[in-house]
């Protein structure tokens, strides 16, 4: 038998397969490095009351409600302003109205709805949100528009197997006078 070959043992009291020592050592090391998460390790995901505002649609535009994953409930006006830790799914309007906007202004969700990774650190309205106001948005796909002369051509970006795309996003809290 060559080193590393697996073969059934024969004889009284022998059961199963024989594995050489070096193979067992390699297996043990792998098991130590890769710990399977226990059910208790995963935090419970809560859904905010505002999550009911979401209505599925094939064409979501800025100003529409989307389900968003965050790590704190206070972002969507948690009860009593208490900051709770842990993942929360809540609805937010797509399009950023910065918290420093005047409360009498009409919210313009089309003005800032796309924070590109290449320029997010250049704009003050986005840069200040990066440390603590990050979230995740899951979608089936999105359209990227390519200008071809005077014409704009939409391209639908999605996974072939219909897995959801998850975007990194930024959020802010703003309350108008209404």
mmCIF file of N, CA and C in Angstrom, residues 3 10-11 16 28 30 34 42 64 93 99 102-103 106 108 112 115-116 133 146 157 164 167:
data_model
loop_
_atom_site.group_PDB
_atom_site.id
_atom_site.type_symbol
_atom_site.label_atom_id
_atom_site.label_comp_id
_atom_site.label_asym_id
_atom_site.label_seq_id
_atom_site.Cartn_x
_atom_site.Cartn_y
_atom_site.Cartn_z
ATOM 1 N N UNK A 3 1.738 5.286 0.441
ATOM 2 C CA UNK A 3 1.399 6.323 1.415
ATOM 3 C C UNK A 3 0.199 7.119 0.898
ATOM 4 N N UNK A 10 -9.012 -5.555 7.028
ATOM 5 C CA UNK A 10 -9.625 -6.869 7.161
ATOM 6 C C UNK A 10 -9.156 -7.500 8.459
ATOM 7 N N UNK A 11 -9.952 -8.408 8.956
ATOM 8 C CA UNK A 11 -9.543 -9.127 10.161
ATOM 9 C C UNK A 11 -10.515 -8.894 11.298
ATOM 10 N N UNK A 16 -14.454 -0.299 9.007
ATOM 11 C CA UNK A 16 -14.250 0.978 8.317
ATOM 12 C C UNK A 16 -13.021 1.010 7.451
ATOM 13 N N UNK A 28 -7.656 17.251 10.583
ATOM 14 C CA UNK A 28 -7.878 17.914 11.872
ATOM 15 C C UNK A 28 -7.601 19.406 11.768
ATOM 16 N N UNK A 30 -7.853 21.349 9.195
ATOM 17 C CA UNK A 30 -8.930 21.994 8.435
ATOM 18 C C UNK A 30 -10.149 22.214 9.315
ATOM 19 N N UNK A 34 -11.923 25.999 10.180
ATOM 20 C CA UNK A 34 -13.253 26.283 9.648
ATOM 21 C C UNK A 34 -14.315 25.874 10.656
ATOM 22 N N UNK A 42 -25.797 33.485 14.911
ATOM 23 C CA UNK A 42 -26.393 34.423 13.959
ATOM 24 C C UNK A 42 -27.394 35.320 14.678
ATOM 25 N N UNK A 64 -39.448 55.980 -4.335
ATOM 26 C CA UNK A 64 -40.207 54.775 -3.971
ATOM 27 C C UNK A 64 -39.577 54.138 -2.731
ATOM 28 N N UNK A 93 -37.029 55.492 1.642
ATOM 29 C CA UNK A 93 -37.264 56.046 0.311
ATOM 30 C C UNK A 93 -35.944 56.115 -0.427
ATOM 31 N N UNK A 99 -29.784 65.328 5.949
ATOM 32 C CA UNK A 99 -30.392 65.781 7.203
ATOM 33 C C UNK A 99 -30.244 67.279 7.397
ATOM 34 N N UNK A 102 -33.311 72.028 4.676
ATOM 35 C CA UNK A 102 -34.319 72.789 5.409
ATOM 36 C C UNK A 102 -35.593 71.961 5.544
ATOM 37 N N UNK A 103 -36.212 72.015 6.715
ATOM 38 C CA UNK A 103 -37.435 71.239 6.958
ATOM 39 C C UNK A 103 -38.605 71.743 6.127
ATOM 40 N N UNK A 106 -39.288 71.046 -0.079
ATOM 41 C CA UNK A 106 -39.967 69.861 -0.607
ATOM 42 C C UNK A 106 -38.874 68.828 -0.908
ATOM 43 N N UNK A 108 -36.541 66.344 -2.611
ATOM 44 C CA UNK A 108 -36.234 66.033 -4.004
ATOM 45 C C UNK A 108 -35.390 64.761 -4.028
ATOM 46 N N UNK A 112 -30.210 63.437 -5.472
ATOM 47 C CA UNK A 112 -29.085 62.589 -5.049
ATOM 48 C C UNK A 112 -29.590 61.174 -4.828
ATOM 49 N N UNK A 115 -24.973 57.220 -5.557
ATOM 50 C CA UNK A 115 -23.636 57.520 -5.034
ATOM 51 C C UNK A 115 -22.674 56.502 -5.628
ATOM 52 N N UNK A 116 -21.955 56.895 -6.634
ATOM 53 C CA UNK A 116 -21.005 55.972 -7.273
ATOM 54 C C UNK A 116 -19.759 55.806 -6.401
ATOM 55 N N UNK A 133 -23.519 55.344 8.590
ATOM 56 C CA UNK A 133 -24.831 55.254 7.936
ATOM 57 C C UNK A 133 -24.770 54.415 6.662
ATOM 58 N N UNK A 146 -26.366 53.801 -21.376
ATOM 59 C CA UNK A 146 -25.171 54.146 -22.136
ATOM 60 C C UNK A 146 -25.580 55.111 -23.234
ATOM 61 N N UNK A 157 -28.787 44.952 -16.008
ATOM 62 C CA UNK A 157 -27.715 44.218 -15.343
ATOM 63 C C UNK A 157 -28.349 43.305 -14.288
ATOM 64 N N UNK A 164 -30.397 37.546 -6.212
ATOM 65 C CA UNK A 164 -30.495 38.995 -6.004
ATOM 66 C C UNK A 164 -29.116 39.655 -6.026
ATOM 67 N N UNK A 167 -26.525 45.773 -3.106
ATOM 68 C CA UNK A 167 -25.749 47.000 -3.222
ATOM 69 C C UNK A 167 -25.377 47.537 -1.854
#
